[in-house]
Coordinates of C-alpha atoms and ligand atoms in Angstrom, one line a residue:
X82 CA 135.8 138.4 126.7
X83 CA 132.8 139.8 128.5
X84 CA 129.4 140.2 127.3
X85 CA 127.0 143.7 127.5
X86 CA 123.9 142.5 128.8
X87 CA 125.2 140.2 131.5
X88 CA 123.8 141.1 134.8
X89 CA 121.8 144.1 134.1
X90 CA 117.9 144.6 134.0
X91 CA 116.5 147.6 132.1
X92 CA 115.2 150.0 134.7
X93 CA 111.9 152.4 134.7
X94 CA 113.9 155.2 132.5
X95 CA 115.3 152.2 130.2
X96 CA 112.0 151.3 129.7
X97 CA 110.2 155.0 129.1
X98 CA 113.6 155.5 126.6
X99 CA 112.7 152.0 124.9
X100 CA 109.0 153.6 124.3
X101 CA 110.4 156.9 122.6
X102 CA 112.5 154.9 120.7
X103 CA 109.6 153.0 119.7
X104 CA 107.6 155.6 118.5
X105 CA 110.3 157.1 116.7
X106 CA 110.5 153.8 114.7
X107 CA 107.9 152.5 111.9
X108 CA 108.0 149.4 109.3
X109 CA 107.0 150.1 105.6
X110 CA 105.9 147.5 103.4
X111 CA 108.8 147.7 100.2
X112 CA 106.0 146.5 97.9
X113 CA 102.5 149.0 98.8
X114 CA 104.3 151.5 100.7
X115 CA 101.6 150.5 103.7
X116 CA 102.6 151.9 107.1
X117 CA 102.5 149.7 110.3
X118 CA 104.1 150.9 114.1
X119 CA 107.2 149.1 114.7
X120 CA 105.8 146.9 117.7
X121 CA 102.6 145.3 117.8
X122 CA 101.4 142.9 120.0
X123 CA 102.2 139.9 117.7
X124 CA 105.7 140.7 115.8
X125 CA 105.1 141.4 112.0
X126 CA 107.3 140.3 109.5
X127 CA 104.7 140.8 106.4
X128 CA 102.7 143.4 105.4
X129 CA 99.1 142.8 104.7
X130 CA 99.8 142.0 101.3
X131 CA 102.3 139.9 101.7
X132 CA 105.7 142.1 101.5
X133 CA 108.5 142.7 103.5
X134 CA 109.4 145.4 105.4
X135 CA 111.8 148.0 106.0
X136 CA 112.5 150.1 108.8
X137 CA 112.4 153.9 108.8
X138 CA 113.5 155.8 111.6
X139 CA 112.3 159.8 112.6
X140 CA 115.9 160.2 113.3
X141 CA 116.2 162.1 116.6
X142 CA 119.6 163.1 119.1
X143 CA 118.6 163.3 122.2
X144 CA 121.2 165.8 123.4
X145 CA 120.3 169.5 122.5
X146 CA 123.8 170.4 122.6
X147 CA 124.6 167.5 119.6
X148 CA 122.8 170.2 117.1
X149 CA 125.2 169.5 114.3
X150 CA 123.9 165.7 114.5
X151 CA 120.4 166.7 114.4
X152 CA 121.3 168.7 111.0
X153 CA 122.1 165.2 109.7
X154 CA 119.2 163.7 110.7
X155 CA 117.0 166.2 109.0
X156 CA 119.2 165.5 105.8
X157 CA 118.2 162.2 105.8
X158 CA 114.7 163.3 105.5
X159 CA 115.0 166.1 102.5
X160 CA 116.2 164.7 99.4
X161 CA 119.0 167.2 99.2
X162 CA 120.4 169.7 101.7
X163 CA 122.8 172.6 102.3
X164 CA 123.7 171.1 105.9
X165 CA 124.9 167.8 104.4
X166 CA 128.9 168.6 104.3
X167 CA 128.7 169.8 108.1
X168 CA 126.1 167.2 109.0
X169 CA 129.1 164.6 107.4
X170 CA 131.7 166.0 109.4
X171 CA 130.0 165.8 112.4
X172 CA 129.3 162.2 111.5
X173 CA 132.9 161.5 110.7
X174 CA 133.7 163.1 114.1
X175 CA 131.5 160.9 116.3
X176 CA 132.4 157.7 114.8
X177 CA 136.1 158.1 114.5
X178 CA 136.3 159.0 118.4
X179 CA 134.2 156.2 119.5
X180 CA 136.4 153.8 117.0
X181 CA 139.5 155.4 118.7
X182 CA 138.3 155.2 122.4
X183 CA 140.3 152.7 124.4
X184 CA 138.8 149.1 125.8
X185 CA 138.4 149.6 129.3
X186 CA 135.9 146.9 130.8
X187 CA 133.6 148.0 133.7
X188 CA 131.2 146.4 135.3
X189 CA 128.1 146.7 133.2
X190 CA 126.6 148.2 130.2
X191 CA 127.7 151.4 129.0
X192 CA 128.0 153.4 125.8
X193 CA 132.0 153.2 126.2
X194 CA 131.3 149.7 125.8
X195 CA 129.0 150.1 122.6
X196 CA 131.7 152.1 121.4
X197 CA 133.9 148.7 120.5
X198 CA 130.8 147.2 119.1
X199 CA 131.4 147.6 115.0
X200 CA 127.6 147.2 114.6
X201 CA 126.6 149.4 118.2
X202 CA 129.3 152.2 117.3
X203 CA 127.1 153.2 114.6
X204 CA 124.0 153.1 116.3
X205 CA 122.1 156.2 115.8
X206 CA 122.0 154.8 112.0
X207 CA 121.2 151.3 113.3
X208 CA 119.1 151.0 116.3
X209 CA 119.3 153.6 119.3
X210 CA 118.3 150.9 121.5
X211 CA 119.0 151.6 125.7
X212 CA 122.5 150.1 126.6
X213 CA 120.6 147.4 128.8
X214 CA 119.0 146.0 126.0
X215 CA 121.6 145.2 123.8
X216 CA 123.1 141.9 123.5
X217 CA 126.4 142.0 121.6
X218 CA 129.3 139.7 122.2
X219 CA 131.1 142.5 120.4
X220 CA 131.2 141.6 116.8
X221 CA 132.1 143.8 113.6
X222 CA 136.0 145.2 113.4
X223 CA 136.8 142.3 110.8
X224 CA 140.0 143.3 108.8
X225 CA 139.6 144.9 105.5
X226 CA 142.6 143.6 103.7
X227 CA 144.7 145.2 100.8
X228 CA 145.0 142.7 98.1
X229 CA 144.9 144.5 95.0
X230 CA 148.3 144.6 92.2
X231 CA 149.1 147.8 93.4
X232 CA 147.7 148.3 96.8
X233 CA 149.5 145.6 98.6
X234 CA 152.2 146.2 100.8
X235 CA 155.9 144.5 100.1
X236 CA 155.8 141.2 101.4
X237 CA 152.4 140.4 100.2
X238 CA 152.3 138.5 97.5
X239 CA 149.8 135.8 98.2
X240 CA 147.6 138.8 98.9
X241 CA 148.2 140.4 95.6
X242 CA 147.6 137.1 93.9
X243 CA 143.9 137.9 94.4
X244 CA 144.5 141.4 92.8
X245 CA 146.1 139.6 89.7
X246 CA 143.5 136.9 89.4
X247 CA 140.8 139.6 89.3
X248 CA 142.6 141.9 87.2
X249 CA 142.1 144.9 90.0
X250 CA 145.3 147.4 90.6
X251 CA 143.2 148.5 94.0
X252 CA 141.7 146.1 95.6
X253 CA 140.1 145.4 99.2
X254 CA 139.0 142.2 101.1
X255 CA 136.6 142.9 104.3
X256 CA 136.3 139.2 105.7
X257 CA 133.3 139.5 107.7
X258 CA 134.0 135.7 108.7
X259 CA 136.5 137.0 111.0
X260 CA 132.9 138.1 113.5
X261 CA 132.3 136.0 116.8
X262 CA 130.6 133.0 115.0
X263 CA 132.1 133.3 112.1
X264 CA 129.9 135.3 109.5
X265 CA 128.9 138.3 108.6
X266 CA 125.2 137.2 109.9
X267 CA 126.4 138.4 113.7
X268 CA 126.0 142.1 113.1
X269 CA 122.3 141.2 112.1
X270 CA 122.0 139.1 115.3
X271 CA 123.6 141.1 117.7
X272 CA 120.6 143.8 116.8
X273 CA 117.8 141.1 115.9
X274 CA 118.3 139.5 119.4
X275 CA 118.5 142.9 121.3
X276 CA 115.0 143.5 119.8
X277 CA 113.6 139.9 120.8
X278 CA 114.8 141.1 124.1
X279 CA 113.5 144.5 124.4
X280 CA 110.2 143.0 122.9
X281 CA 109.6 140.2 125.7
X282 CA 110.1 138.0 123.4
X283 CA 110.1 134.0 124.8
X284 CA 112.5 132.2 122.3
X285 CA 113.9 133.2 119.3
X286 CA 114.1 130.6 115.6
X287 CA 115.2 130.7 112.1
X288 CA 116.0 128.3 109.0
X289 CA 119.7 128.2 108.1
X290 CA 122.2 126.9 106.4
X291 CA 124.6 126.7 108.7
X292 CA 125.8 130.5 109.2
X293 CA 122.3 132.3 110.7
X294 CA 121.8 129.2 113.3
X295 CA 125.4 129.3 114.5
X296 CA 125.0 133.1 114.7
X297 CA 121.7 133.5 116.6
X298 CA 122.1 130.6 118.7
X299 CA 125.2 132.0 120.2
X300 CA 123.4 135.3 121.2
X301 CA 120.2 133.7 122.2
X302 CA 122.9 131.6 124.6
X303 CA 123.7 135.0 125.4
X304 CA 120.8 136.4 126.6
X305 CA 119.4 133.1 127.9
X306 CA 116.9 132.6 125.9
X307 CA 115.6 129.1 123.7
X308 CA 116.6 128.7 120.1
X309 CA 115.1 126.7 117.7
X310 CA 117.1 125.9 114.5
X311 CA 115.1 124.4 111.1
X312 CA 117.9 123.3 108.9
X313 CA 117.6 121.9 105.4
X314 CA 118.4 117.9 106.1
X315 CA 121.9 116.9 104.5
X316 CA 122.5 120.2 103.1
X317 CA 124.2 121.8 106.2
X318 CA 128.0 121.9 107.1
X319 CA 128.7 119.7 110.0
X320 CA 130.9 122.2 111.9
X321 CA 128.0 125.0 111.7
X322 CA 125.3 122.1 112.8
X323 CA 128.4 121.0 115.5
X324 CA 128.4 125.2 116.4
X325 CA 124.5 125.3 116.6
X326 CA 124.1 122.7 118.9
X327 CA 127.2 123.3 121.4
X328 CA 125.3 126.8 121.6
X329 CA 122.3 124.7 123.1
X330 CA 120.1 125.5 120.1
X331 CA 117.1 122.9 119.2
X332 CA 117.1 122.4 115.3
X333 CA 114.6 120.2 113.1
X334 CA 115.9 118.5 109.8
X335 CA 113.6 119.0 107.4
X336 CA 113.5 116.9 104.1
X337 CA 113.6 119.5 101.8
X338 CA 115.7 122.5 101.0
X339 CA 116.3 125.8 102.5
X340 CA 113.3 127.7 101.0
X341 CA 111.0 124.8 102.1
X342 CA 112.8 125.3 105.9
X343 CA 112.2 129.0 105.6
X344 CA 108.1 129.0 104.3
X345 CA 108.3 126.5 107.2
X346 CA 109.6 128.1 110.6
X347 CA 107.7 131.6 109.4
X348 CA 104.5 129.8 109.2
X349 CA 105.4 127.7 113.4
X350 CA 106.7 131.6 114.3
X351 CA 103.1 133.2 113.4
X352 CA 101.3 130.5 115.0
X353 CA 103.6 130.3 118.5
X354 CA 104.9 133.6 119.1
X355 CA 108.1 132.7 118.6
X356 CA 110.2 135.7 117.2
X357 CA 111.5 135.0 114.1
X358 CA 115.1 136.3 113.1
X359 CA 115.7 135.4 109.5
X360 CA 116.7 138.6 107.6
X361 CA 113.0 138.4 106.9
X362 CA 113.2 140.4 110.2
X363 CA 113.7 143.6 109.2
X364 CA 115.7 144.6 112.3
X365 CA 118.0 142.2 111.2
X366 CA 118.5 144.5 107.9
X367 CA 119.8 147.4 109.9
X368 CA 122.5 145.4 112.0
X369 CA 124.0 144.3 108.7
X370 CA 124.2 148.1 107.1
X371 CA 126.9 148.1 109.6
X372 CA 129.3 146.2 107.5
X373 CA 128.8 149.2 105.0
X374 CA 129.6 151.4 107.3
X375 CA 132.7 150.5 108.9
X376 CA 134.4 149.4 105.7
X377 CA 133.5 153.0 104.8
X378 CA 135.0 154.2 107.7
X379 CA 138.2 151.9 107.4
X380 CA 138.5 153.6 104.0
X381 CA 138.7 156.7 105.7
X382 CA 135.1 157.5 104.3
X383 CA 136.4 157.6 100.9
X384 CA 134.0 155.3 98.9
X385 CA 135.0 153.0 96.8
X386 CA 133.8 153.0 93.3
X387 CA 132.5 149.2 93.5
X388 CA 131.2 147.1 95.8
X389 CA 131.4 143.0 95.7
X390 CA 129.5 140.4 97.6
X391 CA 127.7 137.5 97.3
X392 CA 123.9 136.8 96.9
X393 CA 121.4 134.2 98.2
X394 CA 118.4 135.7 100.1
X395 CA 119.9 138.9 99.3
X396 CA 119.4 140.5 103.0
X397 CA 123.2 141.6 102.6
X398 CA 122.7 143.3 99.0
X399 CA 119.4 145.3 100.5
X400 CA 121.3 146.0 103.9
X401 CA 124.8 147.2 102.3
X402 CA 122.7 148.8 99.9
X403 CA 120.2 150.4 102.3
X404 CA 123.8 151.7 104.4
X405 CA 125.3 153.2 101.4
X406 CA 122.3 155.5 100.4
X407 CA 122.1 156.6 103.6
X408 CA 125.7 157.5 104.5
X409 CA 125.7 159.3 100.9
X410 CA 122.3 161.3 101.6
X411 CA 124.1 161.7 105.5
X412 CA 127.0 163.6 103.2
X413 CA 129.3 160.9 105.5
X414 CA 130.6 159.8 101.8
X415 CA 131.3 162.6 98.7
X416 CA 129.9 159.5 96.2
X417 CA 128.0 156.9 96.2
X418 CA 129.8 153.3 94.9
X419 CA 127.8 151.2 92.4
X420 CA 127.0 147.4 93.9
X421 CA 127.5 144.1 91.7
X422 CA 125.7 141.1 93.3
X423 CA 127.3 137.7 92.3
X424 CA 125.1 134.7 92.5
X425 CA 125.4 130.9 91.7
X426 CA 124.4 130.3 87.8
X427 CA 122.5 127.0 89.3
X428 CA 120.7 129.4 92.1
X429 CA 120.6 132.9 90.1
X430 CA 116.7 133.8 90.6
X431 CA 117.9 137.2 91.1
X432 CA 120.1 136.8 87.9
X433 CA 117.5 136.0 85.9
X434 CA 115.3 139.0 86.9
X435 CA 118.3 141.4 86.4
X436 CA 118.9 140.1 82.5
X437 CA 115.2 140.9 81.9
X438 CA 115.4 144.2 83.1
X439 CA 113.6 143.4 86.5
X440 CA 110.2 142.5 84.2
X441 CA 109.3 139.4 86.4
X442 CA 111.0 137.4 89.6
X443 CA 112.1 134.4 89.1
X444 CA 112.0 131.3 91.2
X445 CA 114.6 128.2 90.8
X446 CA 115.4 125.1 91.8
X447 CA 118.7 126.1 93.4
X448 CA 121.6 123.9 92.4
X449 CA 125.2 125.3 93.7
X450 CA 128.5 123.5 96.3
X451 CA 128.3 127.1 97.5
X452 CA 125.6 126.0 99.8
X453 CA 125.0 129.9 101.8
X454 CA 123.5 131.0 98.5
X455 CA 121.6 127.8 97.0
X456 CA 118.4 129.8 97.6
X457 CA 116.1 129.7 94.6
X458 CA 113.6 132.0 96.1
X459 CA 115.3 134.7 97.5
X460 CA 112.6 136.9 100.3
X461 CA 114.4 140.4 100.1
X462 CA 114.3 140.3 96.5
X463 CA 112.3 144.0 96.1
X464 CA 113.8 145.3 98.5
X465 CA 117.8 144.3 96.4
X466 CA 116.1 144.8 93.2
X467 CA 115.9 148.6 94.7
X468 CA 119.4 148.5 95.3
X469 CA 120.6 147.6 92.2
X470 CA 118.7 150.0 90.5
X471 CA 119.3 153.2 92.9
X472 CA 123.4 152.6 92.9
X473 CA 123.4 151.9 89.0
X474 CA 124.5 148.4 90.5
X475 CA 124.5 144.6 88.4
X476 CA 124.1 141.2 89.3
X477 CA 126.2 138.7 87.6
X478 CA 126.1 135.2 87.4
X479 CA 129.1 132.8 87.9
X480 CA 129.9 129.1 87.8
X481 CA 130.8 126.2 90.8
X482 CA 134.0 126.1 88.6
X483 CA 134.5 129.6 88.6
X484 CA 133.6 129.5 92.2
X485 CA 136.5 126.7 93.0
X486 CA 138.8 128.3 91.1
X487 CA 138.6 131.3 92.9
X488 CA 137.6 130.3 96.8
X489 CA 141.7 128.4 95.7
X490 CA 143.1 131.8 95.4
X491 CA 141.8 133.4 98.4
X492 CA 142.4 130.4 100.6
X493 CA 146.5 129.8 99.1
X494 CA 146.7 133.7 100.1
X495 CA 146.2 132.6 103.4
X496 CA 142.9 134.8 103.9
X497 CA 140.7 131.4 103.6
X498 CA 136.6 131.6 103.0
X499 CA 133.8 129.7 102.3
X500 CA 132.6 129.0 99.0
X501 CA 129.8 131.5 98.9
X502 CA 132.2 133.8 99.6
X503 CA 134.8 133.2 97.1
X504 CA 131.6 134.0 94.5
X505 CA 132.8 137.5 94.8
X506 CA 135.9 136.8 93.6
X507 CA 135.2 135.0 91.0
X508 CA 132.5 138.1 90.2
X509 CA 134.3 140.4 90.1
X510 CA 136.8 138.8 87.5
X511 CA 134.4 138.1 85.3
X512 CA 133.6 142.2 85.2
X513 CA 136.2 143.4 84.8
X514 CA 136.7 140.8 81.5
X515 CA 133.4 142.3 80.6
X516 CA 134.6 145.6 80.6
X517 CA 132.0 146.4 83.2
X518 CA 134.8 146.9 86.4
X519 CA 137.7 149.2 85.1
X520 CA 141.0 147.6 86.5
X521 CA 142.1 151.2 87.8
X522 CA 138.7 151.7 89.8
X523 CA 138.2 151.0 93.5
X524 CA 137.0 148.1 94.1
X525 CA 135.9 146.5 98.2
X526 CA 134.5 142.6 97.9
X527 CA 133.1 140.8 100.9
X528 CA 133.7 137.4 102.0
X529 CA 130.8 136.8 104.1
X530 CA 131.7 133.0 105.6
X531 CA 134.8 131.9 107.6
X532 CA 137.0 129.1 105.5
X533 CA 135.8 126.6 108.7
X534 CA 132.4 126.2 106.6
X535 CA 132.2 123.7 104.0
X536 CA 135.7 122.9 104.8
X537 CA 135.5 119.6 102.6
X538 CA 134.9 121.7 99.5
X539 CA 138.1 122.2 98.0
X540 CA 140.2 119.7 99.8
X541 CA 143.9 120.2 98.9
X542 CA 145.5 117.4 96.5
X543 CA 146.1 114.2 97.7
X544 CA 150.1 115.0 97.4
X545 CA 149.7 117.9 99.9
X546 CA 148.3 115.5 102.9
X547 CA 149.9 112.5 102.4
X548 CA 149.9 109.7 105.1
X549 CA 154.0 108.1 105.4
X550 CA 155.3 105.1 107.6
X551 CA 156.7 106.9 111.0
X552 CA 160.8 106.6 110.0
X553 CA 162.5 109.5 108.6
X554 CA 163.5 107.5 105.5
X555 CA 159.9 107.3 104.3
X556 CA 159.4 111.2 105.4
X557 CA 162.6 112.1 103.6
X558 CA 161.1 110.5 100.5
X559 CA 158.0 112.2 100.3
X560 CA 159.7 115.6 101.1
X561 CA 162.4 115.2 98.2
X562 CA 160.3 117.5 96.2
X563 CA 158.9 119.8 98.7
X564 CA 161.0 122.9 98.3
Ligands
F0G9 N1 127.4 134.2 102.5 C1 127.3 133.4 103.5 C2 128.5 132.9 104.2 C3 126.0 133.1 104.1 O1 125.9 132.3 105.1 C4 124.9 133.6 103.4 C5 123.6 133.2 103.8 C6 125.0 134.4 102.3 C7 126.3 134.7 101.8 C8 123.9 134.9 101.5 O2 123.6 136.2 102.0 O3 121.1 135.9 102.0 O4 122.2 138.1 102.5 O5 122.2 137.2 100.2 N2 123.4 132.2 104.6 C9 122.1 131.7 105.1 C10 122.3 130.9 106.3 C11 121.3 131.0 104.1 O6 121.4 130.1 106.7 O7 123.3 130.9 107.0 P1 122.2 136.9 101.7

C-alpha cells in the first residue's frame, strides 16, 4: 500500500493554509484554564503550572457554499442550539460519503485519499491540516465485531461466547489492534507526526511500552525522519522492541519503569528540541477521538449506551471521551453513552481517585502482566477525571486473574488481544455483576492491542503444543483424543 506524503512538498498556498489553520487552533491548560497559541517556537507540552493541555479549535469551513457545516461548528461553541439536528445531518452526510467513496490511488496527496484514512476522514473534528502535510499509512477502519448473546449472527458462536461471559445480550468488539502497527496508538500518530512535520520538527521520541514506539517509529520511517525510543528495560515485549527497531528507531533501556522513562524523554525533549509524541502531546489526543468516531459511525451514529476500554495513562479515556462530547454537542449522536474505564487493581491510581470521589490523585507502584497499563502515575489524569464525570462514566478495578481469564475468551473466539485489552472484558463483567451495566443495554468495548503483544502471556496448555516423534503412530497417539 502507498503512503500520502510520499513525494510531495507543501507549496506557498500549503503553507499560508498551514498559518490559518494555526491561528484557528489554541492549547488550554485542563488544570488553570491558561491560554497559549498552538505553535511557539519551542513545542509546549505543559502549561506554566505544570498541566496538560488540550486543544480547542475556532472551528471554521472554508467553503461558503458548506453553510450547513458552519451551523455545526457554531454549535460546538454555544452550549445548546436550535441548528444542532440539521448541523448533525449534515455531519452524517459528509462522513458517510467520504466512508463510501471508492479507493482509487493517484499520484499524490489528495482529500479522496484522506477520505480512506479512518482518523483523516473525520478531519474537520481532528485536525484540518493541508493534504501535503499529513503522514498516514492509512490507519483506522478496524472491525467492530458483533459478539453479544443476541447480536451475533448464526455461525458465531465463539463470538457470542464473549457475550455470555460478560453477561451482555448486545454486545460490540472494535479491535483497534487490527491499525497498521498494531494498536490503537496509530490514529494518534498518524496526526502527532503530521504536526512534527508541519512544525519543522527534526526528530520525533517517546517512552513506550512497546505499542507507542512501534506506532511512531513506523510513521517517523514514513516521513523520514529520526526516532528515538526510551523503553522501560525488561518490561517491553520483544516483538514490539523487534517492530521498533526494524522501523530504524533508536531506543534507550532505562532501569526503571515506564513512568521513570516518561519524566525522562520529556525532560531530553525540552532540552533538545526534539518533538515529543507521548499522548502528553496533545495533538496526539485528537487523532485518537477518531476511534470514537468511527465506531459511532459503524453504529450508524446510534450510540451505544456504554462504552469499555482499558486505562493506563488514560490518553484513550480523555480522547474517546473528548470525541463523544463533541459529536453529542455536534447533534451527530441523539445521546450521549456513559464510559467505564477498567484498570489493573496492581496499577489502579485512577481507581483509587474514582472510589474517593475524585478528592485526591493517587500515585502507585504499578504491579500488573497487562504491561500497556502498568502506569502508576497516569499524565492525562484531569483531563479523564473530566470525562468520567461529564458522561456519568466509572472506573472499575479488575484483577491479573480476571484479566487471564478473560484475554482466554476473546483469544478461543478467534478475535485474539493483548492483555491490556482483554481488561475490558473482564470490566465489563464485573458491572454488569454489580448491577452497574444492565445486560439489555448497549454496550461497545475496545481492545486496544493486537494478540502479537505479550504473546507469551497466556500460552496454551502444554497438551495443545505437544512435541511427537515424526511417525504417524506416535501422531495417531497423541490425536486419539482430539476430536
Ligand atoms: N492498551 C494498549 C494496547 C496500550 O498499548 C496502552 C498504552 C493502553 C491500552 C493504555 O492506554 O494510556 O490511553 O490509557 N500503551 C503505552 C505504550 C504505555 O507505551 O505503548 P492509555
Amino acid at each position: 500500500m502507498g503512503t500520502y506524503s510520499a513525494g510531495l512538498e507543501p507549496g506557498q498556498s500549503d503553507k499560508q493554509a498551514l498559518s490559518q489553520v494555526f491561528a484557528s487552533l489554541s492549547l488550554r491548560c485542563v488544570e488553570c484554564a491558561a491560554l497559549y497559541p498552538a505553535v511557539e517556537a519551542q513545542p509546549r507540552y505543559r502549561c506554566e503550572c505544570g498541566g496538560v493541555l488540550d486543544v480547542e479549535t475556532i472551528f471554521q469551513h472554508s467553503s461558503p457554499q458548506e453553510m450547513s457545516l458552519q451551523e455545526g461548528f457554531d454549535a460546538l461553541a454555544s452550549a445548546e442550539s436550535d441548528l444542532m439536528p440539521l448541523a448533525g445531518a449534515s455531519w452524517r452526510q459528509l462522513f458517510d460519503e467520504r466512508a463510501t467513496r471508492p479507493p482509487i490511488w493517484p499520484m499524490g496527496v489528495d482529500s479522496l485519499l484522506l477520505d480512506r484514512s479512518g482518523v483523516w476522514r473525520y478531519r474537520e473534528l481532528i485536525l484540518p491540516l493541508p493534504p501535503s502535510y499529513i503522514v498516514s499509512r492509512p490507519e483506522g477502519n478496524t472491525s467492530l465485531y458483533p459478539a453479544g448473546i443476541e447480536n451475533c449472527s448464526e455461525g458465531c458462536e465463539g463470538h457470542q461466547r464473549i457475550g455470555k461471559f460478560a453477561g451482555i445480550d448486545r454486545l460490540f468488539l472494535k479491535h483497534e489492534g487490527e491499525n497498521p502497527s498494531g494498536s490503537f496508538k496509530d490514529r494518534g500518530m498518524t496526526v502527532g507526526v503530521s504536526m512534527a512535520r508541519a512544525t519543522g520538527a527534526r526528530a520525533v521520541a517517546c517512552a513506550s511500552t512497546g505499542n507507542t514506539s512501534a506506532s511512531l517509529a513506523s510513521y517517523a520511517a514514513q516521513a523520514g525522519m529520526p526516532c528515538l525510543v526510551f523503553l522501560p528495560a525488561g518490561n517491553v515485549a520483544a516483538g514490539k522492541l523487534a517492530q521498533t527497531l526494524a522501523y530504524g528507531a533508536t531506543t534507550i533501556q532505562i532501569n526503571g519503569d515506564f513512568d521513570d522513562a516518561m519524566r525522562l524523554v520529556e525532560q531530553v525533549c525540552n532540552e533538545l528540541g526534539i518533538y515529543l509524541l507521548n499522548s502528553l502531546n496533545p495533538y496526539r489526543i485528537e487523532g485518537q477521538k477518531a476511534i470514537g468516531l468511527e465506531l459511532l459511525q459503524q453504529l450508524d451514529w446510534q450510540a451505544p449506551d456504554w462504552l469499555v476500554l482499558p486505562a493506563g495513562n488514560l490518553g484513550n479515556t480523555s480522547a474517546i471521551g473528548k470525541a463523544l462530547l463533541q459529536a453529542r454537542q455536534l447533534g451527530l449522536i441523539g445521546y450521549l453513552p456513559r464510559i467505564a474505564s477498567i484498570q489493573a487493581s496492581g496499577a489502579n491510581p485512577f481507581y483509587r481517585s474514582y472510589i474517593n470521589g475524585f478528592a485526591n490523585r493517587e500515585h502507585v507502584q504499578a504491579r500488573t502482566i497487562a504491561t500497556a497499563i502498568k502506569i502508576g502515575n497516569p499524565v492525562s489524569y484531569t483531563r479523564a477525571r473530566r470525562v468520567i464525570e461529564q458522561t456519568n462514566g466509572v472506573v472499575e478495578e479488575v484483577s491479573d486473574e480476571e484479566i487471564l481469564a478473560a484475554k482466554t475468551v476473546i483469544d478461543r473466539a478467534g478475535i485474539g488481544c493483548e492483555p491490556a485489552s482483554a481488561a475490558t472484558l473482564a470490566g465489563m463483567r464485573k458491572l454488569v455483576e454489580r448491577g452497574v451495566i444492565n445486560r439489555d443495554e448497549r454496550v461497545v468495548g475496545i481492545l486496544t492491542g493486537h494478540l502479537l503483544k505479550d504473546s507469551a502471556t497466556a500460552l496454551p496448555r502444554q497438551s495443545q503444543n505437544a512435541v511427537v516423534e515424526a511417525n504417524i503412530d506416535a501422531v495417531r497417539k497423541l490425536l486419539h483424543t482430539f476430536l
